[in-house]
Amino acid sequence: MPLASARTRLATLSALTAFGAFASLGTATAATPALNGGWGPFTRCPVDSPTMLGADGLDKAPQCVVSYSTSGSIKLGKTTVLTGNSNLQMGVIQNADGTSIVVAPASGSIIADSATVPGGLLGLMCPSNIPGITAICQQLADGKLNKITATLESVGTPSNFDQIAGVVTDQTIVNIPVRIHLENPFLGSNCYIGTKANPIVLQPKNLNYPEFGVDRFNGDGSANEEGEMSRLNLLGSTQYDTSFAVPGASGCGLGIFGLIDAAVNLKTGLPSAAGKNSLTLNNTQTYLGGLYAPGTVAPDAGKQLSRNWHSAVK
């Protein structure tokens, strides 16, 4: 793998494992291609983005990252939601000075199963003594009206990325601002916990060390112990965070000015200060793939990575 020491490369991979935690709520929406062999996990790598294509292989080495998990949980105030399948993919430009640049796919980095809020709207804001809310609560015996789904959305650029924190435990790897979109007929289309201006900022840490492995393969994904491609595998780590604060809900309700916001916040204990919320993602699986020796194809490493990815599409 390129440029950095093995420790730095491992740190980058481990740190990006944490991004899987941010996919813990969401909606699977986009069809993705199937890729051959060693390319298999990287179905949405943004290999054709100008930033990735412009990586020369000397000062800048392009790589693909995927991180996923099948279970976990997120606690916001008094509400805990169990999470399902999550999948985050992105490109990474690894710079010669040890820093890195994250590149998101055009459709967004996160695809995940929808998460259902336990108890639905009844659990989220009922019973309530707030005028106007009691009448809504009385209608929620209908399961379709009661059900709430939650979708996690990125609302800004990650910051304070720390490569070394990715290979140790209990140190913040990266800060990522997000908001959670709550959907229900009574909530309308603009109900969020967190906003672009006042987001939830997740700060994941490693609870344990992942298992490490390396695979080599040809440009088209076929197995070859001396192939031009390399994939690092970091498997089995648990990611967690208990340090983030959660703002109150806003924009909820169909013309009931602020009343549903108030009811949701009162019942769920929002806003909730740092230390009263938590995030856990179990058995995270992370893969990072790139040219084994990108300097040998400089200044066209990004272009070569793109050609290889497209050659592996089934």
mmCIF file of N, CA, C and O in Angstrom, residues 252-309:
data_model
loop_
_atom_site.group_PDB
_atom_site.id
_atom_site.type_symbol
_atom_site.label_atom_id
_atom_site.label_comp_id
_atom_site.label_asym_id
_atom_site.label_seq_id
_atom_site.Cartn_x
_atom_site.Cartn_y
_atom_site.Cartn_z
ATOM 1 N N CYS A 252 -41.465 19.924 13.381
ATOM 2 C CA CYS A 252 -42.409 18.814 13.430
ATOM 3 C C CYS A 252 -43.852 19.310 13.481
ATOM 4 O O CYS A 252 -44.161 20.266 14.193
ATOM 5 N N GLY A 253 -44.731 18.658 12.751
ATOM 6 C CA GLY A 253 -46.149 18.984 12.849
ATOM 7 C C GLY A 253 -46.677 19.690 11.631
ATOM 8 O O GLY A 253 -45.950 20.408 10.938
ATOM 9 N N LEU A 254 -47.947 19.468 11.339
ATOM 10 C CA LEU A 254 -48.605 20.033 10.169
ATOM 11 C C LEU A 254 -49.367 21.291 10.574
ATOM 12 O O LEU A 254 -50.569 21.259 10.836
ATOM 13 N N GLY A 255 -48.670 22.388 10.674
ATOM 14 C CA GLY A 255 -49.317 23.659 10.994
ATOM 15 C C GLY A 255 -49.632 23.868 12.458
ATOM 16 O O GLY A 255 -50.307 24.813 12.827
ATOM 17 N N ILE A 256 -49.172 22.968 13.339
ATOM 18 C CA ILE A 256 -49.407 23.132 14.780
ATOM 19 C C ILE A 256 -48.157 23.779 15.352
ATOM 20 O O ILE A 256 -47.225 23.114 15.755
ATOM 21 N N PHE A 257 -48.112 25.065 15.379
ATOM 22 C CA PHE A 257 -46.908 25.853 15.548
ATOM 23 C C PHE A 257 -46.123 25.500 16.807
ATOM 24 O O PHE A 257 -46.401 25.998 17.892
ATOM 25 N N GLY A 258 -45.127 24.661 16.644
ATOM 26 C CA GLY A 258 -44.236 24.341 17.742
ATOM 27 C C GLY A 258 -44.779 23.384 18.775
ATOM 28 O O GLY A 258 -44.041 22.951 19.660
ATOM 29 N N LEU A 259 -46.070 23.018 18.695
ATOM 30 C CA LEU A 259 -46.650 22.190 19.750
ATOM 31 C C LEU A 259 -46.115 20.765 19.708
ATOM 32 O O LEU A 259 -45.840 20.160 20.751
ATOM 33 N N ILE A 260 -45.994 20.198 18.501
ATOM 34 C CA ILE A 260 -45.468 18.833 18.403
ATOM 35 C C ILE A 260 -43.989 18.819 18.749
ATOM 36 O O ILE A 260 -43.510 17.886 19.420
ATOM 37 N N ASP A 261 -43.244 19.837 18.327
ATOM 38 C CA ASP A 261 -41.846 19.935 18.760
ATOM 39 C C ASP A 261 -41.756 19.855 20.278
ATOM 40 O O ASP A 261 -40.964 19.094 20.842
ATOM 41 N N ALA A 262 -42.580 20.647 20.951
ATOM 42 C CA ALA A 262 -42.546 20.699 22.413
ATOM 43 C C ALA A 262 -42.919 19.359 23.028
ATOM 44 O O ALA A 262 -42.309 18.916 24.012
ATOM 45 N N ALA A 263 -43.932 18.689 22.446
ATOM 46 C CA ALA A 263 -44.366 17.401 22.978
ATOM 47 C C ALA A 263 -43.292 16.340 22.815
ATOM 48 O O ALA A 263 -43.025 15.544 23.727
ATOM 49 N N VAL A 264 -42.665 16.298 21.641
ATOM 50 C CA VAL A 264 -41.589 15.334 21.389
ATOM 51 C C VAL A 264 -40.429 15.583 22.340
ATOM 52 O O VAL A 264 -39.894 14.648 22.965
ATOM 53 N N ASN A 265 -40.020 16.826 22.473
ATOM 54 C CA ASN A 265 -38.879 17.148 23.318
ATOM 55 C C ASN A 265 -39.149 16.839 24.792
ATOM 56 O O ASN A 265 -38.275 16.331 25.506
ATOM 57 N N LEU A 266 -40.366 17.123 25.241
ATOM 58 C CA LEU A 266 -40.709 16.869 26.636
ATOM 59 C C LEU A 266 -40.677 15.387 26.947
ATOM 60 O O LEU A 266 -40.127 14.959 27.971
ATOM 61 N N LYS A 267 -41.256 14.566 26.077
ATOM 62 C CA LYS A 267 -41.346 13.123 26.337
ATOM 63 C C LYS A 267 -39.993 12.423 26.195
ATOM 64 O O LYS A 267 -39.687 11.484 26.934
ATOM 65 N N THR A 268 -39.166 12.880 25.249
ATOM 66 C CA THR A 268 -37.905 12.188 24.978
ATOM 67 C C THR A 268 -36.718 12.758 25.736
ATOM 68 O O THR A 268 -35.615 12.214 25.661
ATOM 69 N N GLY A 269 -36.924 13.867 26.441
ATOM 70 C CA GLY A 269 -35.820 14.435 27.203
ATOM 71 C C GLY A 269 -34.824 15.190 26.347
ATOM 72 O O GLY A 269 -33.622 15.194 26.643
ATOM 73 N N LEU A 270 -35.301 15.837 25.288
ATOM 74 C CA LEU A 270 -34.437 16.632 24.422
ATOM 75 C C LEU A 270 -34.707 18.116 24.645
ATOM 76 O O LEU A 270 -35.836 18.499 24.943
ATOM 77 N N PRO A 271 -33.696 18.955 24.488
ATOM 78 C CA PRO A 271 -32.300 18.616 24.193
ATOM 79 C C PRO A 271 -31.640 17.837 25.325
ATOM 80 O O PRO A 271 -32.052 17.943 26.476
ATOM 81 N N SER A 272 -30.627 17.079 24.964
ATOM 82 C CA SER A 272 -29.953 16.205 25.916
ATOM 83 C C SER A 272 -28.449 16.505 25.904
ATOM 84 O O SER A 272 -27.809 16.487 24.841
ATOM 85 N N ALA A 273 -27.890 16.764 27.070
ATOM 86 C CA ALA A 273 -26.490 17.177 27.171
ATOM 87 C C ALA A 273 -25.541 16.018 26.891
ATOM 88 O O ALA A 273 -25.900 14.840 26.971
ATOM 89 N N ALA A 274 -24.317 16.356 26.547
ATOM 90 C CA ALA A 274 -23.269 15.355 26.357
ATOM 91 C C ALA A 274 -23.156 14.478 27.598
ATOM 92 O O ALA A 274 -23.253 14.959 28.724
ATOM 93 N N GLY A 275 -22.976 13.186 27.365
ATOM 94 C CA GLY A 275 -22.877 12.229 28.463
ATOM 95 C C GLY A 275 -24.171 11.500 28.754
ATOM 96 O O GLY A 275 -24.165 10.488 29.453
ATOM 97 N N LYS A 276 -25.300 12.003 28.193
ATOM 98 C CA LYS A 276 -26.588 11.354 28.411
ATOM 99 C C LYS A 276 -27.073 10.601 27.171
ATOM 100 O O LYS A 276 -28.177 10.065 27.162
ATOM 101 N N ASN A 277 -26.241 10.556 26.147
ATOM 102 C CA ASN A 277 -26.586 9.886 24.899
ATOM 103 C C ASN A 277 -25.493 8.881 24.571
ATOM 104 O O ASN A 277 -24.385 8.958 25.106
ATOM 105 N N SER A 278 -25.788 7.941 23.689
ATOM 106 C CA SER A 278 -24.769 6.949 23.365
ATOM 107 C C SER A 278 -24.987 6.351 21.982
ATOM 108 O O SER A 278 -26.102 6.340 21.455
ATOM 109 N N LEU A 279 -23.908 5.861 21.424
ATOM 110 C CA LEU A 279 -23.914 5.201 20.123
ATOM 111 C C LEU A 279 -23.057 3.950 20.207
ATOM 112 O O LEU A 279 -21.948 3.988 20.730
ATOM 113 N N THR A 280 -23.576 2.829 19.715
ATOM 114 C CA THR A 280 -22.822 1.577 19.661
ATOM 115 C C THR A 280 -23.085 0.901 18.329
ATOM 116 O O THR A 280 -24.238 0.809 17.893
ATOM 117 N N LEU A 281 -22.035 0.458 17.670
ATOM 118 C CA LEU A 281 -22.168 -0.315 16.435
ATOM 119 C C LEU A 281 -21.368 -1.588 16.583
ATOM 120 O O LEU A 281 -20.160 -1.554 16.840
ATOM 121 N N ASN A 282 -22.042 -2.727 16.443
ATOM 122 C CA ASN A 282 -21.428 -4.011 16.735
ATOM 123 C C ASN A 282 -20.708 -4.604 15.520
ATOM 124 O O ASN A 282 -21.162 -4.471 14.388
ATOM 125 N N ASN A 283 -19.593 -5.293 15.785
ATOM 126 C CA ASN A 283 -18.931 -6.143 14.790
ATOM 127 C C ASN A 283 -18.761 -5.431 13.451
ATOM 128 O O ASN A 283 -19.130 -5.931 12.397
ATOM 129 N N THR A 284 -18.171 -4.243 13.487
ATOM 130 C CA THR A 284 -17.981 -3.460 12.267
ATOM 131 C C THR A 284 -16.971 -4.133 11.345
ATOM 132 O O THR A 284 -15.932 -4.614 11.779
ATOM 133 N N GLN A 285 -17.294 -4.154 10.050
ATOM 134 C CA GLN A 285 -16.432 -4.739 9.027
ATOM 135 C C GLN A 285 -15.972 -3.615 8.092
ATOM 136 O O GLN A 285 -16.788 -2.949 7.468
ATOM 137 N N THR A 286 -14.655 -3.423 7.995
ATOM 138 C CA THR A 286 -14.121 -2.344 7.182
ATOM 139 C C THR A 286 -13.084 -2.877 6.203
ATOM 140 O O THR A 286 -12.255 -3.712 6.557
ATOM 141 N N TYR A 287 -13.163 -2.363 4.972
ATOM 142 C CA TYR A 287 -12.214 -2.742 3.925
ATOM 143 C C TYR A 287 -11.689 -1.484 3.258
ATOM 144 O O TYR A 287 -12.437 -0.539 3.008
ATOM 145 N N LEU A 288 -10.396 -1.464 2.970
ATOM 146 C CA LEU A 288 -9.793 -0.374 2.224
ATOM 147 C C LEU A 288 -8.995 -0.948 1.078
ATOM 148 O O LEU A 288 -8.132 -1.813 1.276
ATOM 149 N N GLY A 289 -9.318 -0.504 -0.150
ATOM 150 C CA GLY A 289 -8.645 -1.025 -1.337
ATOM 151 C C GLY A 289 -7.965 0.072 -2.121
ATOM 152 O O GLY A 289 -8.468 1.194 -2.219
ATOM 153 N N GLY A 290 -6.821 -0.255 -2.686
ATOM 154 C CA GLY A 290 -6.100 0.705 -3.510
ATOM 155 C C GLY A 290 -5.018 0.013 -4.301
ATOM 156 O O GLY A 290 -4.804 -1.198 -4.174
ATOM 157 N N LEU A 291 -4.339 0.773 -5.121
ATOM 158 C CA LEU A 291 -3.209 0.239 -5.877
ATOM 159 C C LEU A 291 -2.087 -0.131 -4.912
ATOM 160 O O LEU A 291 -1.751 0.639 -4.015
ATOM 161 N N TYR A 292 -1.499 -1.308 -5.110
ATOM 162 C CA TYR A 292 -0.449 -1.762 -4.209
ATOM 163 C C TYR A 292 0.767 -0.837 -4.275
ATOM 164 O O TYR A 292 1.384 -0.540 -3.253
ATOM 165 N N ALA A 293 1.095 -0.375 -5.468
ATOM 166 C CA ALA A 293 2.244 0.522 -5.650
ATOM 167 C C ALA A 293 1.830 1.665 -6.569
ATOM 168 O O ALA A 293 2.188 1.689 -7.756
ATOM 169 N N PRO A 294 1.064 2.632 -6.059
ATOM 170 C CA PRO A 294 0.524 3.684 -6.925
ATOM 171 C C PRO A 294 1.592 4.542 -7.589
ATOM 172 O O PRO A 294 1.362 5.106 -8.655
ATOM 173 N N GLY A 295 2.762 4.623 -6.978
ATOM 174 C CA GLY A 295 3.827 5.431 -7.558
ATOM 175 C C GLY A 295 4.301 4.910 -8.901
ATOM 176 O O GLY A 295 4.835 5.673 -9.712
ATOM 177 N N THR A 296 4.096 3.619 -9.167
ATOM 178 C CA THR A 296 4.558 3.034 -10.426
ATOM 179 C C THR A 296 3.706 3.452 -11.614
ATOM 180 O O THR A 296 4.113 3.249 -12.765
ATOM 181 N N VAL A 297 2.529 4.006 -11.356
ATOM 182 C CA VAL A 297 1.676 4.474 -12.457
ATOM 183 C C VAL A 297 1.475 5.985 -12.397
ATOM 184 O O VAL A 297 0.583 6.531 -13.043
ATOM 185 N N ALA A 298 2.306 6.679 -11.587
ATOM 186 C CA ALA A 298 2.225 8.143 -11.498
ATOM 187 C C ALA A 298 2.484 8.766 -12.873
ATOM 188 O O ALA A 298 3.307 8.242 -13.649
ATOM 189 N N PRO A 299 1.809 9.864 -13.190
ATOM 190 C CA PRO A 299 0.873 10.625 -12.343
ATOM 191 C C PRO A 299 -0.581 10.221 -12.528
ATOM 192 O O PRO A 299 -1.476 11.017 -12.262
ATOM 193 N N ASP A 300 -0.816 8.989 -12.960
ATOM 194 C CA ASP A 300 -2.169 8.561 -13.343
ATOM 195 C C ASP A 300 -2.771 7.529 -12.396
ATOM 196 O O ASP A 300 -3.602 6.711 -12.799
ATOM 197 N N ALA A 301 -2.403 7.552 -11.108
ATOM 198 C CA ALA A 301 -2.905 6.543 -10.176
ATOM 199 C C ALA A 301 -4.425 6.591 -10.062
ATOM 200 O O ALA A 301 -5.086 5.546 -10.050
ATOM 201 N N GLY A 302 -4.981 7.791 -9.968
ATOM 202 C CA GLY A 302 -6.428 7.909 -9.861
ATOM 203 C C GLY A 302 -7.136 7.365 -11.081
ATOM 204 O O GLY A 302 -8.167 6.680 -10.970
ATOM 205 N N LYS A 303 -6.614 7.671 -12.242
ATOM 206 C CA LYS A 303 -7.218 7.175 -13.483
ATOM 207 C C LYS A 303 -7.105 5.661 -13.567
ATOM 208 O O LYS A 303 -8.030 4.973 -14.011
ATOM 209 N N GLN A 304 -5.958 5.108 -13.131
ATOM 210 C CA GLN A 304 -5.789 3.659 -13.169
ATOM 211 C C GLN A 304 -6.740 2.966 -12.195
ATOM 212 O O GLN A 304 -7.310 1.911 -12.507
ATOM 213 N N LEU A 305 -6.921 3.551 -11.012
ATOM 214 C CA LEU A 305 -7.860 2.979 -10.054
ATOM 215 C C LEU A 305 -9.263 2.944 -10.653
ATOM 216 O O LEU A 305 -9.978 1.939 -10.514
ATOM 217 N N SER A 306 -9.658 4.014 -11.308
ATOM 218 C CA SER A 306 -10.978 4.067 -11.937
ATOM 219 C C SER A 306 -11.114 3.007 -13.024
ATOM 220 O O SER A 306 -12.130 2.300 -13.104
ATOM 221 N N ARG A 307 -10.091 2.870 -13.875
ATOM 222 C CA ARG A 307 -10.155 1.845 -14.934
ATOM 223 C C ARG A 307 -10.292 0.455 -14.326
ATOM 224 O O ARG A 307 -11.075 -0.385 -14.807
ATOM 225 N N ASN A 308 -9.530 0.195 -13.275
ATOM 226 C CA ASN A 308 -9.603 -1.130 -12.634
ATOM 227 C C ASN A 308 -10.983 -1.396 -12.062
ATOM 228 O O ASN A 308 -11.542 -2.488 -12.211
ATOM 229 N N TRP A 309 -11.555 -0.397 -11.365
ATOM 230 C CA TRP A 309 -12.891 -0.562 -10.776
ATOM 231 C C TRP A 309 -13.904 -0.889 -11.857
ATOM 232 O O TRP A 309 -14.691 -1.823 -11.709
#
